[in-house]
Coordinates of C-alpha atoms and ligand atoms in Angstrom, one line a residue:
M22 CA -97.8 114.9 -19.2
T23 CA -95.8 117.6 -21.9
P24 CA -95.0 116.4 -24.6
Q25 CA -91.5 115.4 -24.5
E26 CA -88.7 117.5 -26.6
T27 CA -86.0 115.1 -27.0
P28 CA -87.7 112.4 -28.9
M29 CA -87.2 108.8 -27.8
D30 CA -83.9 107.5 -28.8
W31 CA -84.7 103.6 -29.6
G32 CA -81.6 102.5 -31.2
T33 CA -80.5 103.3 -27.1
R34 CA -82.1 101.0 -25.8
Y35 CA -82.5 97.8 -27.7
A36 CA -80.7 94.7 -26.0
A37 CA -76.7 93.9 -27.5
R38 CA -78.7 91.2 -29.7
M39 CA -81.1 93.1 -32.3
A40 CA -77.6 93.9 -33.5
G41 CA -78.0 90.2 -36.1
M42 CA -80.9 91.3 -36.2
K43 CA -81.3 92.6 -39.8
A44 CA -84.2 92.8 -42.1
S45 CA -82.6 90.4 -45.0
E46 CA -81.8 91.9 -47.9
I47 CA -83.4 89.7 -50.5
R48 CA -87.0 89.3 -48.8
E49 CA -86.5 92.8 -48.9
L50 CA -86.2 93.1 -53.1
L51 CA -88.9 89.9 -53.2
K52 CA -92.1 91.8 -51.7
L53 CA -91.3 94.2 -54.4
L54 CA -91.7 91.9 -56.8
D55 CA -94.9 91.1 -56.3
Q56 CA -96.0 92.6 -59.6
P57 CA -98.9 90.6 -61.9
D58 CA -96.1 90.3 -65.0
I59 CA -92.9 88.9 -63.7
I60 CA -92.9 85.2 -62.9
S61 CA -91.1 84.4 -59.6
F62 CA -90.1 81.9 -58.8
A63 CA -88.9 83.4 -56.3
G64 CA -91.3 82.2 -53.2
G65 CA -91.0 79.9 -51.5
I66 CA -94.6 79.0 -50.4
P67 CA -97.3 76.1 -51.5
D68 CA -99.2 76.8 -54.2
P69 CA -102.9 77.5 -52.5
A70 CA -105.0 75.2 -55.6
L71 CA -104.0 72.6 -52.7
F72 CA -105.4 73.7 -49.9
P73 CA -108.4 71.7 -49.0
Q74 CA -110.8 75.0 -48.6
A75 CA -113.7 72.9 -48.1
E76 CA -112.5 70.5 -45.8
I77 CA -111.3 73.2 -43.9
A78 CA -114.3 75.5 -44.1
Q79 CA -116.4 71.7 -43.3
T80 CA -114.6 71.0 -40.1
Y81 CA -114.8 75.0 -38.4
A82 CA -118.3 74.5 -39.5
Q83 CA -118.4 70.9 -37.7
I84 CA -116.7 72.6 -34.4
C85 CA -118.7 75.1 -34.4
G86 CA -122.0 73.1 -34.4
D87 CA -120.6 71.5 -31.4
R88 CA -121.1 73.0 -28.0
A89 CA -118.7 71.6 -25.4
L90 CA -116.3 70.5 -29.2
F91 CA -116.8 74.9 -29.7
D92 CA -115.9 75.5 -25.8
A93 CA -112.8 73.1 -25.7
A94 CA -111.4 74.6 -28.9
L95 CA -112.2 79.0 -28.1
Q96 CA -109.9 77.7 -24.3
Y97 CA -106.6 78.3 -23.9
S98 CA -105.3 74.7 -24.8
V99 CA -102.7 73.2 -22.9
S100 CA -98.6 73.9 -23.8
E101 CA -97.9 70.6 -24.5
G102 CA -100.6 70.4 -27.5
D103 CA -103.7 68.8 -28.1
A104 CA -103.6 65.3 -26.8
G105 CA -105.2 63.6 -30.7
L106 CA -103.3 65.6 -32.7
R107 CA -100.7 65.0 -30.4
Q108 CA -101.5 61.2 -30.8
W109 CA -101.4 60.7 -34.9
I110 CA -97.9 62.4 -35.3
V111 CA -97.0 59.5 -33.1
S112 CA -98.8 57.1 -34.8
Y113 CA -97.3 59.6 -38.4
M114 CA -93.5 59.0 -36.8
A115 CA -93.4 55.1 -36.1
K116 CA -94.3 54.7 -39.8
R117 CA -91.2 57.1 -40.5
G118 CA -89.5 54.1 -38.5
V119 CA -89.3 56.3 -35.0
T120 CA -91.2 54.2 -31.6
C121 CA -92.2 56.9 -30.0
G122 CA -95.1 58.8 -27.3
P123 CA -97.1 61.8 -27.0
E124 CA -94.4 62.8 -24.4
N125 CA -91.6 62.5 -27.3
I126 CA -93.7 66.1 -29.5
L127 CA -94.3 69.5 -28.6
I128 CA -96.9 71.4 -31.6
T129 CA -95.1 74.0 -32.4
N130 CA -96.8 77.7 -34.5
G131 CA -94.7 75.9 -37.2
S132 CA -91.7 74.1 -37.3
Q133 CA -89.8 78.3 -37.7
Q134 CA -91.0 78.6 -34.0
A135 CA -89.2 75.1 -33.1
L136 CA -86.4 76.5 -34.8
E137 CA -86.5 80.0 -32.9
F138 CA -87.1 78.0 -29.7
L139 CA -84.4 75.6 -29.9
G140 CA -81.3 78.5 -31.5
R141 CA -83.2 80.5 -28.1
M142 CA -82.6 77.0 -26.3
F143 CA -78.6 75.9 -27.4
L144 CA -76.9 79.0 -27.9
S145 CA -75.1 81.0 -26.2
P146 CA -73.3 84.2 -27.0
K147 CA -70.0 83.2 -29.3
D148 CA -71.6 79.2 -29.4
T149 CA -70.8 77.5 -32.9
A150 CA -74.2 75.9 -34.6
M151 CA -73.1 74.3 -37.4
V152 CA -75.2 74.5 -40.9
E153 CA -75.0 73.4 -44.6
A154 CA -73.8 74.9 -47.1
P155 CA -76.5 76.6 -48.1
T156 CA -78.6 76.8 -46.0
Y157 CA -82.2 77.6 -44.8
L158 CA -82.7 81.3 -45.2
G159 CA -84.8 81.1 -41.8
A160 CA -82.5 79.2 -40.0
L161 CA -80.1 80.9 -39.8
Q162 CA -82.4 84.4 -38.7
A163 CA -84.1 82.3 -36.4
F164 CA -80.1 81.2 -34.9
S165 CA -78.4 84.7 -35.2
A166 CA -80.7 86.6 -32.6
M167 CA -78.2 84.6 -30.3
E168 CA -74.6 85.5 -32.0
P169 CA -73.6 82.5 -32.7
V170 CA -70.6 81.7 -34.9
Y171 CA -71.2 79.3 -38.4
D172 CA -68.9 76.5 -38.7
T173 CA -70.1 74.0 -42.7
L174 CA -71.2 70.4 -42.1
P175 CA -68.3 68.5 -43.9
N176 CA -69.8 67.5 -47.6
G177 CA -68.9 64.0 -47.4
A178 CA -65.2 63.7 -46.6
T179 CA -63.1 66.6 -44.7
N180 CA -60.2 66.4 -44.4
R181 CA -60.4 68.1 -41.3
T182 CA -60.4 66.6 -38.3
V183 CA -62.7 66.3 -34.8
A184 CA -60.4 68.1 -33.0
S185 CA -59.9 71.0 -35.7
Y186 CA -63.7 71.4 -35.6
R187 CA -63.8 71.8 -31.5
D188 CA -60.4 74.3 -31.4
K189 CA -62.4 76.7 -34.4
A190 CA -65.1 76.9 -31.6
G191 CA -62.6 77.5 -29.1
A192 CA -61.4 81.0 -30.9
A193 CA -64.7 82.3 -31.2
G194 CA -65.4 82.2 -28.0
G195 CA -68.2 80.0 -27.6
V196 CA -68.8 75.6 -27.7
L197 CA -70.2 73.1 -31.0
K198 CA -73.9 73.1 -29.9
F199 CA -75.6 71.6 -32.8
A200 CA -75.9 71.0 -36.1
Y201 CA -79.0 71.7 -38.3
V202 CA -80.1 69.9 -41.8
V203 CA -82.8 69.8 -44.1
P204 CA -81.8 66.0 -45.4
D205 CA -84.8 65.8 -46.7
F206 CA -85.2 68.2 -50.3
A207 CA -83.1 70.7 -48.8
N208 CA -84.2 74.3 -49.2
P209 CA -82.6 75.6 -51.2
T210 CA -81.3 72.9 -53.0
G211 CA -83.3 70.7 -53.6
H212 CA -80.3 68.0 -52.4
T213 CA -81.7 65.0 -50.3
L214 CA -79.3 62.9 -48.0
N215 CA -78.4 59.3 -49.3
I216 CA -78.6 56.9 -46.5
E217 CA -74.1 57.3 -46.6
E218 CA -74.6 60.9 -45.9
R219 CA -76.6 60.1 -43.2
R220 CA -74.7 57.7 -41.6
E221 CA -71.6 60.3 -41.6
L222 CA -73.3 62.7 -40.2
L223 CA -74.5 61.1 -37.6
Q224 CA -71.0 59.6 -36.5
F225 CA -69.5 63.4 -36.6
A226 CA -72.4 64.9 -34.5
S227 CA -72.1 61.3 -32.2
D228 CA -67.5 61.5 -32.3
L229 CA -68.3 65.4 -31.0
N230 CA -71.2 65.3 -28.9
I231 CA -73.7 67.4 -30.2
P232 CA -76.9 66.8 -31.2
V233 CA -78.9 67.0 -34.2
I234 CA -81.7 68.9 -35.8
E235 CA -83.3 66.8 -38.5
D236 CA -85.7 69.9 -40.1
S237 CA -88.2 67.5 -42.3
P238 CA -91.2 69.8 -43.2
Y239 CA -91.0 68.4 -47.2
V240 CA -90.2 64.9 -46.5
A241 CA -94.0 63.8 -47.9
L242 CA -93.2 65.2 -51.0
R243 CA -91.2 62.3 -52.9
Y244 CA -91.8 62.1 -56.7
D245 CA -90.1 59.9 -57.2
G246 CA -86.9 57.7 -56.2
Q247 CA -86.2 55.1 -53.2
E248 CA -87.1 56.8 -49.8
V249 CA -84.0 57.3 -47.4
P250 CA -85.2 56.5 -43.4
M251 CA -85.3 60.0 -41.3
L252 CA -82.2 60.5 -39.5
Q253 CA -83.8 59.8 -35.6
A254 CA -85.1 56.9 -37.3
L255 CA -81.0 55.6 -38.1
D256 CA -80.0 56.5 -34.7
C257 CA -83.1 55.4 -32.3
E258 CA -82.3 52.4 -34.2
D259 CA -78.5 52.9 -33.1
Q260 CA -79.1 54.3 -29.4
G261 CA -81.7 51.0 -28.4
G262 CA -84.9 53.9 -28.5
I263 CA -86.1 58.0 -28.8
E264 CA -84.4 58.4 -25.3
S265 CA -80.7 58.1 -25.8
S266 CA -81.3 59.4 -29.5
R267 CA -78.9 62.4 -30.2
V268 CA -81.6 63.8 -32.8
I269 CA -84.4 66.2 -32.6
S270 CA -86.8 66.5 -35.7
L271 CA -89.1 68.6 -37.1
G272 CA -92.1 67.9 -38.9
S273 CA -95.0 70.6 -40.5
F274 CA -98.1 71.1 -42.2
S275 CA -97.5 74.2 -43.7
K276 CA -96.4 72.5 -46.6
V277 CA -98.9 69.5 -47.2
F278 CA -102.4 71.3 -46.2
T279 CA -101.8 74.6 -45.4
P280 CA -99.5 77.2 -43.9
G281 CA -101.6 79.7 -42.8
L282 CA -103.0 78.2 -39.7
R283 CA -99.1 78.0 -38.3
V284 CA -99.0 74.1 -36.8
G285 CA -95.7 72.2 -36.4
W286 CA -93.7 69.6 -34.5
I287 CA -91.2 68.8 -32.6
C288 CA -90.4 64.5 -31.6
A289 CA -87.4 64.7 -29.6
P290 CA -87.1 62.4 -25.8
T291 CA -89.0 63.7 -23.3
E292 CA -86.1 65.9 -20.9
V293 CA -85.4 67.8 -24.7
I294 CA -89.6 68.5 -24.7
G295 CA -89.8 69.2 -21.1
K296 CA -87.4 72.2 -21.3
L297 CA -89.0 73.1 -24.6
T298 CA -92.9 72.6 -23.3
L299 CA -91.7 75.6 -20.7
M300 CA -90.4 78.3 -24.1
K301 CA -93.4 77.3 -25.3
Q302 CA -95.1 78.8 -22.0
A303 CA -93.3 81.4 -21.9
S304 CA -93.4 82.3 -25.4
D305 CA -97.6 82.0 -26.6
L306 CA -98.3 79.5 -23.6
S307 CA -99.7 76.9 -27.0
N308 CA -100.5 77.0 -30.1
S309 CA -104.7 78.1 -31.3
A310 CA -106.4 75.5 -29.7
I311 CA -109.3 75.5 -32.4
N312 CA -107.0 75.1 -35.6
Q313 CA -105.3 72.3 -34.3
R314 CA -108.4 70.5 -33.8
V315 CA -109.0 71.7 -37.3
I316 CA -104.8 70.2 -38.5
A317 CA -105.9 66.9 -36.3
T318 CA -109.5 65.9 -37.7
L319 CA -108.0 66.7 -41.5
A320 CA -104.9 64.7 -40.2
T321 CA -106.9 61.9 -39.4
T322 CA -109.3 61.7 -42.4
R323 CA -107.7 63.1 -45.2
F324 CA -103.7 63.1 -44.8
D325 CA -102.8 60.8 -46.9
Q326 CA -104.9 61.5 -50.4
Q327 CA -103.4 65.4 -50.0
V328 CA -99.8 64.1 -49.6
A329 CA -100.8 61.9 -53.4
Q330 CA -102.1 65.5 -55.2
G331 CA -99.7 67.5 -53.1
I332 CA -97.2 64.4 -55.4
A333 CA -98.8 64.7 -58.1
H334 CA -99.5 68.5 -58.5
Y335 CA -96.1 69.2 -58.0
R336 CA -94.1 66.5 -59.8
V337 CA -95.2 67.9 -63.2
K338 CA -93.9 70.9 -62.2
R339 CA -91.0 70.0 -61.4
D340 CA -90.7 68.3 -64.3
A341 CA -91.5 71.4 -66.6
M342 CA -88.6 72.9 -64.8
L343 CA -86.6 70.1 -65.3
D344 CA -87.1 70.1 -69.1
A345 CA -87.0 73.9 -69.7
L346 CA -83.7 74.6 -67.7
E347 CA -82.3 72.1 -70.2
R348 CA -83.5 73.0 -73.4
H349 CA -82.8 77.3 -72.2
M350 CA -80.0 77.0 -69.6
P351 CA -76.0 78.0 -71.8
D352 CA -73.8 75.7 -71.4
G353 CA -71.3 76.2 -67.9
V354 CA -75.2 76.2 -66.1
T355 CA -76.1 73.1 -64.1
W356 CA -79.0 72.8 -62.2
S357 CA -80.1 70.0 -59.2
K358 CA -82.6 67.4 -59.8
P359 CA -84.5 66.9 -56.8
E360 CA -87.0 63.9 -56.1
G361 CA -89.2 66.3 -54.5
G362 CA -90.2 69.0 -52.5
L363 CA -90.3 72.3 -54.2
F364 CA -86.7 73.9 -55.1
I365 CA -83.7 73.3 -58.1
W366 CA -80.6 75.2 -57.1
V367 CA -78.8 76.9 -59.9
T368 CA -75.0 76.8 -60.5
L369 CA -73.7 79.5 -62.7
P370 CA -70.5 80.0 -64.4
E371 CA -68.1 81.0 -61.7
G372 CA -67.4 85.3 -61.7
L373 CA -71.0 85.7 -62.9
D374 CA -73.2 87.6 -59.5
A375 CA -77.3 86.4 -58.9
T376 CA -77.1 89.4 -57.5
A377 CA -76.5 91.6 -59.3
L378 CA -78.2 89.4 -62.6
L379 CA -81.3 89.3 -60.4
Q380 CA -81.7 93.6 -61.4
Q381 CA -81.4 92.4 -65.0
A382 CA -84.1 89.6 -64.6
V383 CA -86.7 92.0 -63.1
E384 CA -86.7 94.3 -65.6
Q385 CA -85.7 93.6 -68.6
A386 CA -87.0 89.5 -68.3
R387 CA -90.1 89.9 -65.7
V388 CA -88.6 86.8 -63.5
A389 CA -87.7 86.4 -60.3
Y390 CA -85.4 83.7 -58.5
V391 CA -83.4 84.1 -55.2
P392 CA -80.0 85.3 -55.2
G393 CA -77.6 82.2 -53.5
H394 CA -75.9 84.0 -51.8
A395 CA -78.2 85.0 -49.1
F396 CA -78.3 80.9 -47.9
F397 CA -74.6 81.1 -46.9
A398 CA -74.1 81.5 -43.3
D399 CA -70.4 83.3 -44.2
G400 CA -72.1 85.2 -47.6
S401 CA -70.1 83.2 -50.5
G402 CA -72.1 81.3 -53.2
R403 CA -72.8 84.7 -55.8
N404 CA -73.0 83.3 -58.2
T405 CA -76.4 80.4 -57.6
L406 CA -79.5 81.0 -57.4
R407 CA -82.6 79.4 -55.9
L408 CA -85.7 78.6 -58.2
S409 CA -89.0 77.2 -57.0
F410 CA -91.6 75.8 -59.5
S411 CA -94.7 75.5 -56.6
L412 CA -96.1 78.9 -57.6
P413 CA -96.2 79.1 -61.6
S414 CA -98.4 77.6 -63.7
V415 CA -95.9 74.8 -66.5
D416 CA -97.0 77.0 -69.4
A417 CA -95.5 80.1 -67.1
I418 CA -92.3 78.3 -66.3
E419 CA -91.2 77.0 -69.5
D420 CA -91.5 81.1 -70.6
G421 CA -90.2 82.1 -67.0
I422 CA -87.2 79.9 -68.0
A423 CA -87.3 81.0 -71.5
K424 CA -86.5 83.7 -70.9
L425 CA -84.5 84.2 -67.8
G426 CA -82.0 81.2 -70.3
A427 CA -81.7 84.4 -73.0
L428 CA -80.9 86.9 -69.7
L429 CA -78.3 84.0 -69.2
K430 CA -77.2 83.6 -72.9
K431 CA -75.9 87.4 -72.9
A432 CA -74.6 87.1 -69.0
T433 CA -72.6 84.2 -70.5
G434 CA -71.5 85.7 -73.7
Ligands
LIG504 C1 -86.3 74.2 -44.1 C2 -87.8 74.7 -43.7 N1 -88.0 74.5 -42.0 C3 -88.9 75.4 -42.4 C4 -89.5 76.3 -43.0 C5 -91.0 76.7 -41.9 O1 -92.0 76.1 -42.0 P1 -93.7 76.6 -40.8 O2 -92.9 78.1 -40.2 O3 -94.5 76.3 -41.9 O4 -93.7 75.1 -40.6 C6 -89.9 76.6 -44.3 C7 -90.8 76.7 -44.2 O5 -90.6 77.4 -46.0 C8 -88.0 75.3 -45.2 O6 -88.3 75.2 -46.0

């Protein structure tokens, strides 16, 4: 074939939904921050110092050294996921108050894949997804590919009626489809819903007759305070079991072991798991068999130990950051005091713009954070920012917060 005269015009060939899939301005910005002298509070990733590297290497070696295990680990796996791993998740969920069976569990490539599946399963263009403001950016990205509109979940008492939520969704050209929440040590705020807030949310979802997606990748990382029952546990209790519950919960091994093996799960009524399994088949057939085997072995042998190490490690860093904020932030700046997870949410005085300040923070103070407005479906929250304490050392946390505090003192003038 001879070379074409007119070059391929890709833009005219993309499906309409691709218009909603744009590179996040923030993610692009953060790629530039990978310079050694910058103290970054931006990445929300786990500390590699905690990865159980020796145990992971040993487990792969064990599998590779056993012919039958190795054959199975290199083969296609069932779409629902490794049977032993699903059984371990069933006992883990029981400890969290959710009685279920392996038929209620689907293994996914991290909970991010679960979010993409759920968005695709529930949302037609113009349908409404109810989200918190702010919420997890990756969920907005997963859902936005389906061209939905967003409405904000009430935070405590609201003067909006149930009918007003339905009417708003109708006026947008679709229907209300689900509520999405990160109830434990949320990304980005670090906030945890208390038991009353959880009951209110379930009542709200029941009034609207919509499912609730409970995304809890940080739930095991609690540094202090009382554990709060999962939304799914509360709803199973009220509804008489998982098959009649409206809650779909997402779990992940990323924050406890490593995100590198990409193993997470969905726990839901059998009917929903059946549909999701079809999506899994169409998407990637199954998770990697060998990675699931490794995670299953780690979960069975050292889950509690790994969680305990994570808690001890991150608690010190969280305390260092809270302490530094207390000493270095000027009046008018407030922040969340998370009982777990990896994030602290900072609110600047009204009128300050955290995105505009980021450039100065990086260029002058050599400190980075994520501007908060990226986490709002409506782009509001310009005076907010997210700090993560997971990666920097305690000394770097002190140094970085002192520098950020000095910059904000100048900005608040
Ligand atoms: C709230 C939330 N959900 C889901 C994910 C995705 O995690 P993974 O796909 O690694 O399980 C993250 C990752 O940061 C997150 O913060």
